[in-house]
Amino acid sequence: MSLRVVSPSLLNAWSQTLVRAMSTQGGSKNIGFVGLGNMGANMASNLIKAGHKLHVFDISKPACQGLAAKGATVYTKTSELAQNSDFVITMLPNNAIVEKSYEEMTADGVNKDTIFIDSSTISPELVKALQKRITDKGARFIDAPVSGGVPGAEQATLTFMVGGTDAEYNAVKAVLECMGKRITHCGVYGMGQAAKLCNNMMLAISMIGVSEAMNLAVRQGLDAKVFAEIINSSTGRCWASEIYNPVPGICPTAPANKDYAGGFSSALITKDLGLASGVANSSNTPIPLGSLAHKIYTSLCTQGLGNKDFSVVYDQMKKEKFSV
């Protein structure tokens, strides 16, 4: 009997092939995707790259055309999309749109084997209501909001926070791994959203803190890049300072370099802070900095900056157009 020596490069190729095969749970799945915005379009693209068959819907024709060019099938009715999908992922702006979308999508019934995954940021209460509605119709629903921003969506390095049963978590994990690098089971329905709201409240607070510190440093005569390097090698280091710095010229891919266009809008962070405030009120939990952050971003929105990335708070501080 002879032994065959396998080269390291061949072993690596086999390993990568095995990983791709495992990531699709035995083959290509039919996946519906509703909501092709800054995050959703990139997430859907990564599912196509992983070999899945995409069925997509968005009110934006250009967004749909962009995915169609990559091989997705575009639908004009979400109910038809859902009927043709093993999994349906929704990535939508707010409670009202999510609720309306699920009403329309499930109006004609659902396939009992379909799993609906909502990756929007909505209230835990709505998650529980949707879970009951979908379950009563015979299918399954989980919440799986994400963190990592547009860069994470582009690079398939998102963190997914999943609320559902152990079996449901295991059923969706491989699909979510096509879009993210950390898939965490947070507990029962709504716990994914609970984690996301707390995370986004901390994100808003840290962005304001980084903006305030950067502006103060520059006003004292410090070079912005030098101070950013100090922060990012010291105790002040955080995602807002290192990956998404609000000062133009610090992080090449940050919205600050594009006049704060794209990214995560001030309107959306304001919405998330409002949801966090509601949860805090219902649980009698004090959030003094969260409440202040909500007031600050609400002020930015009333100034017409709701469509700008939430790091625009630095620009307003710099221009002394900041008020609470």
PDB file of C-alpha atoms in Angstrom:
ATOM      1  CA  MET A   1       0.000   0.000   0.000  1.00  0.00           C
ATOM      2  CA  SER A   2       1.427   3.382  -0.996  1.00  0.00           C
ATOM      3  CA  LEU A   3       0.902   6.640   0.784  1.00  0.00           C
ATOM      4  CA  ARG A   4       0.135   9.758  -1.201  1.00  0.00           C
ATOM      5  CA  VAL A   5       1.546  13.018   0.101  1.00  0.00           C
ATOM      6  CA  VAL A   6      -0.911  15.882  -0.299  1.00  0.00           C
ATOM      7  CA  SER A   7       0.524  19.359  -0.719  1.00  0.00           C
ATOM      8  CA  PRO A   8      -0.456  22.120   1.767  1.00  0.00           C
ATOM      9  CA  SER A   9      -1.956  24.166  -1.077  1.00  0.00           C
ATOM     10  CA  LEU A  10      -4.218  21.293  -2.104  1.00  0.00           C
ATOM     11  CA  LEU A  11      -5.268  20.729   1.499  1.00  0.00           C
ATOM     12  CA  ASN A  12      -6.145  24.405   1.771  1.00  0.00           C
ATOM     13  CA  ALA A  13      -8.199  24.261  -1.430  1.00  0.00           C
ATOM     14  CA  TRP A  14     -10.108  21.230  -0.144  1.00  0.00           C
ATOM     15  CA  SER A  15     -10.665  22.990   3.171  1.00  0.00           C
ATOM     16  CA  GLN A  16     -12.094  26.075   1.494  1.00  0.00           C
ATOM     17  CA  THR A  17     -14.376  23.929  -0.670  1.00  0.00           C
ATOM     18  CA  LEU A  18     -15.635  22.128   2.447  1.00  0.00           C
ATOM     19  CA  VAL A  19     -16.295  25.427   4.230  1.00  0.00           C
ATOM     20  CA  ARG A  20     -18.312  26.737   1.271  1.00  0.00           C
ATOM     21  CA  ALA A  21     -20.297  23.505   1.111  1.00  0.00           C
ATOM     22  CA  MET A  22     -21.045  23.611   4.828  1.00  0.00           C
ATOM     23  CA  SER A  23     -22.009  27.293   4.646  1.00  0.00           C
ATOM     24  CA  THR A  24     -24.951  26.472   2.380  1.00  0.00           C
ATOM     25  CA  GLN A  25     -26.179  23.574   4.570  1.00  0.00           C
ATOM     26  CA  GLY A  26     -26.013  21.012   1.821  1.00  0.00           C
ATOM     27  CA  GLY A  27     -26.586  23.202  -1.190  1.00  0.00           C
ATOM     28  CA  SER A  28     -27.979  26.373  -2.618  1.00  0.00           C
ATOM     29  CA  LYS A  29     -31.070  27.740  -0.892  1.00  0.00           C
ATOM     30  CA  ASN A  30     -33.836  29.954  -2.230  1.00  0.00           C
ATOM     31  CA  ILE A  31     -33.559  33.088  -0.125  1.00  0.00           C
ATOM     32  CA  GLY A  32     -35.930  36.036  -0.251  1.00  0.00           C
ATOM     33  CA  PHE A  33     -34.529  39.449   0.642  1.00  0.00           C
ATOM     34  CA  VAL A  34     -36.761  42.456   1.288  1.00  0.00           C
ATOM     35  CA  GLY A  35     -35.034  45.819   1.713  1.00  0.00           C
ATOM     36  CA  LEU A  36     -32.035  46.651  -0.487  1.00  0.00           C
ATOM     37  CA  GLY A  37     -30.706  49.811   1.146  1.00  0.00           C
ATOM     38  CA  ASN A  38     -27.113  50.591   2.132  1.00  0.00           C
ATOM     39  CA  MET A  39     -26.974  47.485   4.311  1.00  0.00           C
ATOM     40  CA  GLY A  40     -29.410  45.145   2.581  1.00  0.00           C
ATOM     41  CA  ALA A  41     -27.953  45.394  -0.917  1.00  0.00           C
ATOM     42  CA  ASN A  42     -24.518  44.345   0.326  1.00  0.00           C
ATOM     43  CA  MET A  43     -25.919  41.555   2.471  1.00  0.00           C
ATOM     44  CA  ALA A  44     -27.933  40.198  -0.468  1.00  0.00           C
ATOM     45  CA  SER A  45     -24.866  40.380  -2.713  1.00  0.00           C
ATOM     46  CA  ASN A  46     -22.895  38.259  -0.272  1.00  0.00           C
ATOM     47  CA  LEU A  47     -25.623  35.609  -0.299  1.00  0.00           C
ATOM     48  CA  ILE A  48     -25.328  35.450  -4.083  1.00  0.00           C
ATOM     49  CA  LYS A  49     -21.535  35.134  -3.780  1.00  0.00           C
ATOM     50  CA  ALA A  50     -22.095  32.192  -1.413  1.00  0.00           C
ATOM     51  CA  GLY A  51     -24.074  30.400  -4.127  1.00  0.00           C
ATOM     52  CA  HIS A  52     -27.639  30.981  -2.969  1.00  0.00           C
ATOM     53  CA  LYS A  53     -30.554  31.815  -5.259  1.00  0.00           C
ATOM     54  CA  LEU A  54     -31.833  35.272  -4.383  1.00  0.00           C
ATOM     55  CA  HIS A  55     -35.406  36.538  -4.694  1.00  0.00           C
ATOM     56  CA  VAL A  56     -35.485  40.266  -3.976  1.00  0.00           C
ATOM     57  CA  PHE A  57     -37.876  43.163  -3.440  1.00  0.00           C
ATOM     58  CA  ASP A  58     -37.393  46.859  -2.824  1.00  0.00           C
ATOM     59  CA  ILE A  59     -39.407  49.985  -3.633  1.00  0.00           C
ATOM     60  CA  SER A  60     -36.277  51.332  -5.377  1.00  0.00           C
ATOM     61  CA  LYS A  61     -36.025  50.104  -8.973  1.00  0.00           C
ATOM     62  CA  PRO A  62     -32.292  50.933  -9.238  1.00  0.00           C
ATOM     63  CA  ALA A  63     -31.629  48.863  -6.119  1.00  0.00           C
ATOM     64  CA  CYS A  64     -33.491  45.907  -7.614  1.00  0.00           C
ATOM     65  CA  GLN A  65     -31.729  46.317 -10.948  1.00  0.00           C
ATOM     66  CA  GLY A  66     -28.366  46.245  -9.192  1.00  0.00           C
ATOM     67  CA  LEU A  67     -29.157  42.844  -7.661  1.00  0.00           C
ATOM     68  CA  ALA A  68     -30.752  41.550 -10.876  1.00  0.00           C
ATOM     69  CA  ALA A  69     -27.458  42.255 -12.650  1.00  0.00           C
ATOM     70  CA  LYS A  70     -25.802  39.895 -10.150  1.00  0.00           C
ATOM     71  CA  GLY A  71     -28.300  37.113 -10.791  1.00  0.00           C
ATOM     72  CA  ALA A  72     -31.191  37.797  -8.409  1.00  0.00           C
ATOM     73  CA  THR A  73     -34.839  37.423  -9.374  1.00  0.00           C
ATOM     74  CA  VAL A  74     -36.848  40.604  -8.778  1.00  0.00           C
ATOM     75  CA  TYR A  75     -40.439  40.493  -7.503  1.00  0.00           C
ATOM     76  CA  THR A  76     -43.177  43.103  -7.474  1.00  0.00           C
ATOM     77  CA  LYS A  77     -45.117  41.281  -4.722  1.00  0.00           C
ATOM     78  CA  THR A  78     -43.507  40.146  -1.487  1.00  0.00           C
ATOM     79  CA  SER A  79     -46.184  37.469  -1.061  1.00  0.00           C
ATOM     80  CA  GLU A  80     -44.918  35.741  -4.221  1.00  0.00           C
ATOM     81  CA  LEU A  81     -41.323  36.176  -3.088  1.00  0.00           C
ATOM     82  CA  ALA A  82     -42.105  34.459   0.215  1.00  0.00           C
ATOM     83  CA  GLN A  83     -43.877  31.554  -1.485  1.00  0.00           C
ATOM     84  CA  ASN A  84     -40.704  30.818  -3.463  1.00  0.00           C
ATOM     85  CA  SER A  85     -38.227  31.107  -0.585  1.00  0.00           C
ATOM     86  CA  ASP A  86     -36.800  28.723   2.011  1.00  0.00           C
ATOM     87  CA  PHE A  87     -35.683  31.733   4.057  1.00  0.00           C
ATOM     88  CA  VAL A  88     -36.929  35.321   3.915  1.00  0.00           C
ATOM     89  CA  ILE A  89     -34.722  38.086   5.290  1.00  0.00           C
ATOM     90  CA  THR A  90     -36.111  41.568   5.903  1.00  0.00           C
ATOM     91  CA  MET A  91     -33.880  44.623   6.352  1.00  0.00           C
ATOM     92  CA  LEU A  92     -36.150  47.637   6.692  1.00  0.00           C
ATOM     93  CA  PRO A  93     -36.071  51.116   8.303  1.00  0.00           C
ATOM     94  CA  ASN A  94     -38.600  51.065  11.134  1.00  0.00           C
ATOM     95  CA  ASN A  95     -41.445  49.405  13.037  1.00  0.00           C
ATOM     96  CA  ALA A  96     -44.224  50.687  10.798  1.00  0.00           C
ATOM     97  CA  ILE A  97     -42.611  49.537   7.538  1.00  0.00           C
ATOM     98  CA  VAL A  98     -41.647  46.150   8.983  1.00  0.00           C
ATOM     99  CA  GLU A  99     -45.167  45.524  10.278  1.00  0.00           C
ATOM    100  CA  LYS A 100     -46.802  46.561   6.999  1.00  0.00           C
ATOM    101  CA  SER A 101     -44.358  44.462   4.986  1.00  0.00           C
ATOM    102  CA  TYR A 102     -45.127  41.324   6.982  1.00  0.00           C
ATOM    103  CA  GLU A 103     -48.858  41.939   6.679  1.00  0.00           C
ATOM    104  CA  GLU A 104     -48.559  42.116   2.885  1.00  0.00           C
ATOM    105  CA  MET A 105     -46.054  39.271   2.638  1.00  0.00           C
ATOM    106  CA  THR A 106     -48.132  36.792   4.627  1.00  0.00           C
ATOM    107  CA  ALA A 107     -51.621  37.866   3.542  1.00  0.00           C
ATOM    108  CA  ASP A 108     -52.031  34.854   1.227  1.00  0.00           C
ATOM    109  CA  GLY A 109     -50.537  32.379   3.680  1.00  0.00           C
ATOM    110  CA  VAL A 110     -47.005  31.044   4.079  1.00  0.00           C
ATOM    111  CA  ASN A 111     -45.087  27.859   3.395  1.00  0.00           C
ATOM    112  CA  LYS A 112     -44.759  25.913   6.647  1.00  0.00           C
ATOM    113  CA  ASP A 113     -41.060  25.244   6.024  1.00  0.00           C
ATOM    114  CA  THR A 114     -40.120  28.894   5.447  1.00  0.00           C
ATOM    115  CA  ILE A 115     -38.131  30.703   8.138  1.00  0.00           C
ATOM    116  CA  PHE A 116     -38.577  34.478   8.284  1.00  0.00           C
ATOM    117  CA  ILE A 117     -35.575  36.417   9.607  1.00  0.00           C
ATOM    118  CA  ASP A 118     -35.946  40.079  10.472  1.00  0.00           C
ATOM    119  CA  SER A 119     -32.612  41.919  10.564  1.00  0.00           C
ATOM    120  CA  SER A 120     -34.138  45.390  10.900  1.00  0.00           C
ATOM    121  CA  THR A 121     -33.882  47.301  14.167  1.00  0.00           C
ATOM    122  CA  ILE A 122     -37.363  47.260  15.699  1.00  0.00           C
ATOM    123  CA  SER A 123     -38.928  47.025  19.139  1.00  0.00           C
ATOM    124  CA  PRO A 124     -38.826  43.700  21.020  1.00  0.00           C
ATOM    125  CA  GLU A 125     -42.615  44.009  21.374  1.00  0.00           C
ATOM    126  CA  LEU A 126     -43.092  44.018  17.592  1.00  0.00           C
ATOM    127  CA  VAL A 127     -40.776  41.011  17.311  1.00  0.00           C
ATOM    128  CA  LYS A 128     -43.031  39.028  19.640  1.00  0.00           C
ATOM    129  CA  ALA A 129     -46.154  40.102  17.747  1.00  0.00           C
ATOM    130  CA  LEU A 130     -44.640  39.096  14.395  1.00  0.00           C
ATOM    131  CA  GLN A 131     -43.418  35.802  15.797  1.00  0.00           C
ATOM    132  CA  LYS A 132     -46.937  34.955  16.959  1.00  0.00           C
ATOM    133  CA  ARG A 133     -48.464  36.009  13.628  1.00  0.00           C
ATOM    134  CA  ILE A 134     -46.035  33.912  11.576  1.00  0.00           C
ATOM    135  CA  THR A 135     -46.258  30.931  13.926  1.00  0.00           C
ATOM    136  CA  ASP A 136     -50.070  31.030  13.813  1.00  0.00           C
ATOM    137  CA  LYS A 137     -49.818  30.804  10.016  1.00  0.00           C
ATOM    138  CA  GLY A 138     -47.602  27.716  10.294  1.00  0.00           C
ATOM    139  CA  ALA A 139     -44.106  29.058   9.574  1.00  0.00           C
ATOM    140  CA  ARG A 140     -41.233  30.254  11.780  1.00  0.00           C
ATOM    141  CA  PHE A 141     -39.904  33.734  12.610  1.00  0.00           C
ATOM    142  CA  ILE A 142     -36.795  34.946  14.426  1.00  0.00           C
ATOM    143  CA  ASP A 143     -35.196  38.316  15.065  1.00  0.00           C
ATOM    144  CA  ALA A 144     -31.572  38.702  13.938  1.00  0.00           C
ATOM    145  CA  PRO A 145     -30.537  42.373  13.888  1.00  0.00           C
ATOM    146  CA  VAL A 146     -26.988  43.219  12.881  1.00  0.00           C
ATOM    147  CA  SER A 147     -24.056  45.375  13.902  1.00  0.00           C
ATOM    148  CA  GLY A 148     -20.997  46.341  11.887  1.00  0.00           C
ATOM    149  CA  GLY A 149     -22.358  49.071   9.641  1.00  0.00           C
ATOM    150  CA  VAL A 150     -22.002  49.343   5.877  1.00  0.00           C
ATOM    151  CA  PRO A 151     -18.322  48.243   5.976  1.00  0.00           C
ATOM    152  CA  GLY A 152     -19.371  45.060   7.771  1.00  0.00           C
ATOM    153  CA  ALA A 153     -22.159  44.465   5.259  1.00  0.00           C
ATOM    154  CA  GLU A 154     -19.756  44.950   2.353  1.00  0.00           C
ATOM    155  CA  GLN A 155     -17.095  42.650   3.786  1.00  0.00           C
ATOM    156  CA  ALA A 156     -19.500  40.008   5.204  1.00  0.00           C
ATOM    157  CA  THR A 157     -18.151  40.598   8.726  1.00  0.00           C
ATOM    158  CA  LEU A 158     -21.395  41.593  10.448  1.00  0.00           C
ATOM    159  CA  THR A 159     -22.385  40.486  13.928  1.00  0.00           C
ATOM    160  CA  PHE A 160     -25.869  38.912  14.072  1.00  0.00           C
ATOM    161  CA  MET A 161     -27.806  38.924  17.345  1.00  0.00           C
ATOM    162  CA  VAL A 162     -30.364  36.125  17.166  1.00  0.00           C
ATOM    163  CA  GLY A 163     -33.548  35.732  19.172  1.00  0.00           C
ATOM    164  CA  GLY A 164     -35.315  32.370  18.904  1.00  0.00           C
ATOM    165  CA  THR A 165     -35.098  28.727  19.938  1.00  0.00           C
ATOM    166  CA  ASP A 166     -31.911  26.672  19.814  1.00  0.00           C
ATOM    167  CA  ALA A 167     -33.300  24.737  16.849  1.00  0.00           C
ATOM    168  CA  GLU A 168     -34.140  27.917  14.951  1.00  0.00           C
ATOM    169  CA  TYR A 169     -30.714  29.380  15.675  1.00  0.00           C
ATOM    170  CA  ASN A 170     -29.050  26.255  14.305  1.00  0.00           C
ATOM    171  CA  ALA A 171     -31.326  26.292  11.262  1.00  0.00           C
ATOM    172  CA  VAL A 172     -30.376  29.838  10.228  1.00  0.00           C
ATOM    173  CA  LYS A 173     -26.761  30.019  11.381  1.00  0.00           C
ATOM    174  CA  ALA A 174     -25.176  28.822   8.128  1.00  0.00           C
ATOM    175  CA  VAL A 175     -27.183  31.314   6.068  1.00  0.00           C
ATOM    176  CA  LEU A 176     -26.243  34.179   8.372  1.00  0.00           C
ATOM    177  CA  GLU A 177     -22.581  33.142   8.207  1.00  0.00           C
ATOM    178  CA  CYS A 178     -22.618  34.071   4.519  1.00  0.00           C
ATOM    179  CA  MET A 179     -23.096  37.693   5.647  1.00  0.00           C
ATOM    180  CA  GLY A 180     -21.342  37.845   9.022  1.00  0.00           C
ATOM    181  CA  LYS A 181     -18.475  36.493  11.065  1.00  0.00           C
ATOM    182  CA  ARG A 182     -20.144  36.353  14.496  1.00  0.00           C
ATOM    183  CA  ILE A 183     -23.575  34.792  14.921  1.00  0.00           C
ATOM    184  CA  THR A 184     -24.654  35.008  18.567  1.00  0.00           C
ATOM    185  CA  HIS A 185     -27.713  33.363  20.086  1.00  0.00           C
ATOM    186  CA  CYS A 186     -29.035  35.955  22.544  1.00  0.00           C
ATOM    187  CA  GLY A 187     -31.990  33.992  23.884  1.00  0.00           C
ATOM    188  CA  VAL A 188     -35.730  33.933  23.234  1.00  0.00           C
ATOM    189  CA  TYR A 189     -37.679  36.024  20.707  1.00  0.00           C
ATOM    190  CA  GLY A 190     -36.918  39.725  21.070  1.00  0.00           C
ATOM    191  CA  MET A 191     -33.552  39.246  22.793  1.00  0.00           C
ATOM    192  CA  GLY A 192     -31.690  39.912  19.554  1.00  0.00           C
ATOM    193  CA  GLN A 193     -33.384  43.301  19.382  1.00  0.00           C
ATOM    194  CA  ALA A 194     -32.751  43.931  23.071  1.00  0.00           C
ATOM    195  CA  ALA A 195     -29.022  43.453  22.456  1.00  0.00           C
ATOM    196  CA  LYS A 196     -29.098  45.599  19.312  1.00  0.00           C
ATOM    197  CA  LEU A 197     -30.862  48.544  20.970  1.00  0.00           C
ATOM    198  CA  CYS A 198     -28.392  48.556  23.861  1.00  0.00           C
ATOM    199  CA  ASN A 199     -25.483  48.359  21.428  1.00  0.00           C
ATOM    200  CA  ASN A 200     -26.785  51.210  19.268  1.00  0.00           C
ATOM    201  CA  MET A 201     -27.414  53.400  22.296  1.00  0.00           C
ATOM    202  CA  MET A 202     -23.778  52.879  23.292  1.00  0.00           C
ATOM    203  CA  LEU A 203     -22.711  53.574  19.682  1.00  0.00           C
ATOM    204  CA  ALA A 204     -24.519  56.930  19.656  1.00  0.00           C
ATOM    205  CA  ILE A 205     -23.030  57.911  23.016  1.00  0.00           C
ATOM    206  CA  SER A 206     -19.513  56.951  21.897  1.00  0.00           C
ATOM    207  CA  MET A 207     -19.827  58.846  18.595  1.00  0.00           C
ATOM    208  CA  ILE A 208     -20.834  61.994  20.463  1.00  0.00           C
ATOM    209  CA  GLY A 209     -17.962  61.463  22.911  1.00  0.00           C
ATOM    210  CA  VAL A 210     -15.394  60.971  20.134  1.00  0.00           C
ATOM    211  CA  SER A 211     -16.714  64.019  18.276  1.00  0.00           C
ATOM    212  CA  GLU A 212     -16.566  66.168  21.390  1.00  0.00           C
ATOM    213  CA  ALA A 213     -13.029  65.065  22.267  1.00  0.00           C
ATOM    214  CA  MET A 214     -11.726  65.432  18.707  1.00  0.00           C
ATOM    215  CA  ASN A 215     -13.197  68.913  18.406  1.00  0.00           C
ATOM    216  CA  LEU A 216     -11.730  69.985  21.765  1.00  0.00           C
ATOM    217  CA  ALA A 217      -8.305  68.624  20.804  1.00  0.00           C
ATOM    218  CA  VAL A 218      -8.283  70.435  17.458  1.00  0.00           C
ATOM    219  CA  ARG A 219      -9.454  73.681  19.102  1.00  0.00           C
ATOM    220  CA  GLN A 220      -6.437  73.479  21.410  1.00  0.00           C
ATOM    221  CA  GLY A 221      -4.105  73.158  18.445  1.00  0.00           C
ATOM    222  CA  LEU A 222      -3.549  69.400  18.339  1.00  0.00           C
ATOM    223  CA  ASP A 223      -3.259  67.775  14.918  1.00  0.00           C
ATOM    224  CA  ALA A 224      -6.372  65.643  14.354  1.00  0.00           C
ATOM    225  CA  LYS A 225      -4.447  62.646  12.992  1.00  0.00           C
ATOM    226  CA  VAL A 226      -1.949  62.735  15.846  1.00  0.00           C
ATOM    227  CA  PHE A 227      -4.724  62.851  18.446  1.00  0.00           C
ATOM    228  CA  ALA A 228      -6.624  60.047  16.686  1.00  0.00           C
ATOM    229  CA  GLU A 229      -3.494  57.887  16.878  1.00  0.00           C
ATOM    230  CA  ILE A 230      -3.226  58.648  20.580  1.00  0.00           C
ATOM    231  CA  ILE A 231      -6.873  57.722  21.216  1.00  0.00           C
ATOM    232  CA  ASN A 232      -6.551  54.499  19.244  1.00  0.00           C
ATOM    233  CA  SER A 233      -3.536  53.356  21.238  1.00  0.00           C
ATOM    234  CA  SER A 234      -4.994  54.466  24.571  1.00  0.00           C
ATOM    235  CA  THR A 235      -8.004  53.954  26.804  1.00  0.00           C
ATOM    236  CA  GLY A 236     -10.305  56.115  24.658  1.00  0.00           C
ATOM    237  CA  ARG A 237     -10.155  53.669  21.752  1.00  0.00           C
ATOM    238  CA  CYS A 238     -13.504  52.537  20.316  1.00  0.00           C
ATOM    239  CA  TRP A 239     -15.165  51.721  16.984  1.00  0.00           C
ATOM    240  CA  ALA A 240     -16.205  55.345  16.461  1.00  0.00           C
ATOM    241  CA  SER A 241     -12.627  56.537  16.876  1.00  0.00           C
ATOM    242  CA  GLU A 242     -10.759  53.767  15.062  1.00  0.00           C
ATOM    243  CA  ILE A 243     -13.009  52.554  12.227  1.00  0.00           C
ATOM    244  CA  TYR A 244     -15.543  55.356  11.752  1.00  0.00           C
ATOM    245  CA  ASN A 245     -13.785  58.503  12.923  1.00  0.00           C
ATOM    246  CA  PRO A 246     -16.013  61.572  12.398  1.00  0.00           C
ATOM    247  CA  VAL A 247     -13.123  63.855  11.388  1.00  0.00           C
ATOM    248  CA  PRO A 248     -12.436  63.974   7.635  1.00  0.00           C
ATOM    249  CA  GLY A 249      -9.082  62.497   6.630  1.00  0.00           C
ATOM    250  CA  ILE A 250      -8.681  60.080   9.557  1.00  0.00           C
ATOM    251  CA  CYS A 251     -10.368  56.894   8.297  1.00  0.00           C
ATOM    252  CA  PRO A 252     -10.293  56.571   4.477  1.00  0.00           C
ATOM    253  CA  THR A 253     -13.598  54.688   4.195  1.00  0.00           C
ATOM    254  CA  ALA A 254     -15.580  56.714   6.755  1.00  0.00           C
ATOM    255  CA  PRO A 255     -18.546  58.868   5.599  1.00  0.00           C
ATOM    256  CA  ALA A 256     -16.742  61.922   7.018  1.00  0.00           C
ATOM    257  CA  ASN A 257     -14.662  61.865   3.824  1.00  0.00           C
ATOM    258  CA  LYS A 258     -17.774  62.062   1.649  1.00  0.00           C
ATOM    259  CA  ASP A 259     -19.443  65.057   3.290  1.00  0.00           C
ATOM    260  CA  TYR A 260     -21.143  62.583   5.666  1.00  0.00           C
ATOM    261  CA  ALA A 261     -23.121  60.962   2.853  1.00  0.00           C
ATOM    262  CA  GLY A 262     -24.256  57.330   3.037  1.00  0.00           C
ATOM    263  CA  GLY A 263     -23.449  55.169   6.030  1.00  0.00           C
ATOM    264  CA  PHE A 264     -25.844  55.090   8.995  1.00  0.00           C
ATOM    265  CA  SER A 265     -28.157  58.076   8.907  1.00  0.00           C
ATOM    266  CA  SER A 266     -28.847  60.422  11.804  1.00  0.00           C
ATOM    267  CA  ALA A 267     -32.549  59.672  11.285  1.00  0.00           C
ATOM    268  CA  LEU A 268     -31.993  55.952  11.883  1.00  0.00           C
ATOM    269  CA  ILE A 269     -29.849  56.388  14.994  1.00  0.00           C
ATOM    270  CA  THR A 270     -32.513  58.774  16.314  1.00  0.00           C
ATOM    271  CA  LYS A 271     -35.147  56.116  15.686  1.00  0.00           C
ATOM    272  CA  ASP A 272     -33.059  53.485  17.485  1.00  0.00           C
ATOM    273  CA  LEU A 273     -32.477  55.799  20.447  1.00  0.00           C
ATOM    274  CA  GLY A 274     -36.222  56.360  20.629  1.00  0.00           C
ATOM    275  CA  LEU A 275     -36.783  52.605  20.764  1.00  0.00           C
ATOM    276  CA  ALA A 276     -34.132  52.287  23.480  1.00  0.00           C
ATOM    277  CA  SER A 277     -35.838  55.053  25.458  1.00  0.00           C
ATOM    278  CA  GLY A 278     -39.148  53.219  25.195  1.00  0.00           C
ATOM    279  CA  VAL A 279     -37.624  49.984  26.460  1.00  0.00           C
ATOM    280  CA  ALA A 280     -35.892  51.871  29.279  1.00  0.00           C
ATOM    281  CA  ASN A 281     -39.177  53.476  30.336  1.00  0.00           C
ATOM    282  CA  SER A 282     -41.050  50.177  30.299  1.00  0.00           C
ATOM    283  CA  SER A 283     -38.341  48.494  32.396  1.00  0.00           C
ATOM    284  CA  ASN A 284     -37.887  51.507  34.707  1.00  0.00           C
ATOM    285  CA  THR A 285     -34.197  51.730  33.760  1.00  0.00           C
ATOM    286  CA  PRO A 286     -32.318  55.051  33.976  1.00  0.00           C
ATOM    287  CA  ILE A 287     -30.387  55.982  30.801  1.00  0.00           C
ATOM    288  CA  PRO A 288     -29.169  59.559  31.384  1.00  0.00           C
ATOM    289  CA  LEU A 289     -26.559  59.525  28.598  1.00  0.00           C
ATOM    290  CA  GLY A 290     -28.868  57.604  26.268  1.00  0.00           C
ATOM    291  CA  SER A 291     -31.575  60.215  26.799  1.00  0.00           C
ATOM    292  CA  LEU A 292     -29.121  63.046  26.139  1.00  0.00           C
ATOM    293  CA  ALA A 293     -27.887  61.329  22.968  1.00  0.00           C
ATOM    294  CA  HIS A 294     -31.502  61.024  21.814  1.00  0.00           C
ATOM    295  CA  LYS A 295     -32.019  64.761  22.314  1.00  0.00           C
ATOM    296  CA  ILE A 296     -28.810  65.581  20.439  1.00  0.00           C
ATOM    297  CA  TYR A 297     -29.682  63.475  17.398  1.00  0.00           C
ATOM    298  CA  THR A 298     -33.283  64.670  17.411  1.00  0.00           C
ATOM    299  CA  SER A 299     -31.866  68.207  17.234  1.00  0.00           C
ATOM    300  CA  LEU A 300     -29.707  67.262  14.235  1.00  0.00           C
ATOM    301  CA  CYS A 301     -32.750  65.875  12.461  1.00  0.00           C
ATOM    302  CA  THR A 302     -34.756  69.054  13.076  1.00  0.00           C
ATOM    303  CA  GLN A 303     -31.850  70.947  11.469  1.00  0.00           C
ATOM    304  CA  GLY A 304     -32.364  68.957   8.274  1.00  0.00           C
ATOM    305  CA  LEU A 305     -29.469  66.541   8.807  1.00  0.00           C
ATOM    306  CA  GLY A 306     -31.484  63.346   9.162  1.00  0.00           C
ATOM    307  CA  ASN A 307     -30.176  61.962   5.871  1.00  0.00           C
ATOM    308  CA  LYS A 308     -26.532  62.602   6.786  1.00  0.00           C
ATOM    309  CA  ASP A 309     -24.430  59.935   8.474  1.00  0.00           C
ATOM    310  CA  PHE A 310     -24.680  60.106  12.257  1.00  0.00           C
ATOM    311  CA  SER A 311     -20.999  61.113  12.512  1.00  0.00           C
ATOM    312  CA  VAL A 312     -22.098  64.536  11.201  1.00  0.00           C
ATOM    313  CA  VAL A 313     -22.492  65.449  14.878  1.00  0.00           C
ATOM    314  CA  TYR A 314     -18.772  66.325  14.806  1.00  0.00           C
ATOM    315  CA  ASP A 315     -19.253  68.722  11.899  1.00  0.00           C
ATOM    316  CA  GLN A 316     -21.982  70.545  13.786  1.00  0.00           C
ATOM    317  CA  MET A 317     -19.794  70.866  16.874  1.00  0.00           C
ATOM    318  CA  LYS A 318     -16.950  72.207  14.752  1.00  0.00           C
ATOM    319  CA  LYS A 319     -19.214  74.790  13.148  1.00  0.00           C
ATOM    320  CA  GLU A 320     -20.702  75.738  16.522  1.00  0.00           C
ATOM    321  CA  LYS A 321     -24.172  74.897  15.229  1.00  0.00           C
ATOM    322  CA  PHE A 322     -24.714  72.452  18.021  1.00  0.00           C
ATOM    323  CA  SER A 323     -27.631  72.657  20.423  1.00  0.00           C
ATOM    324  CA  VAL A 324     -29.730  70.363  22.606  1.00  0.00           C
TER     325      VAL A 324
END
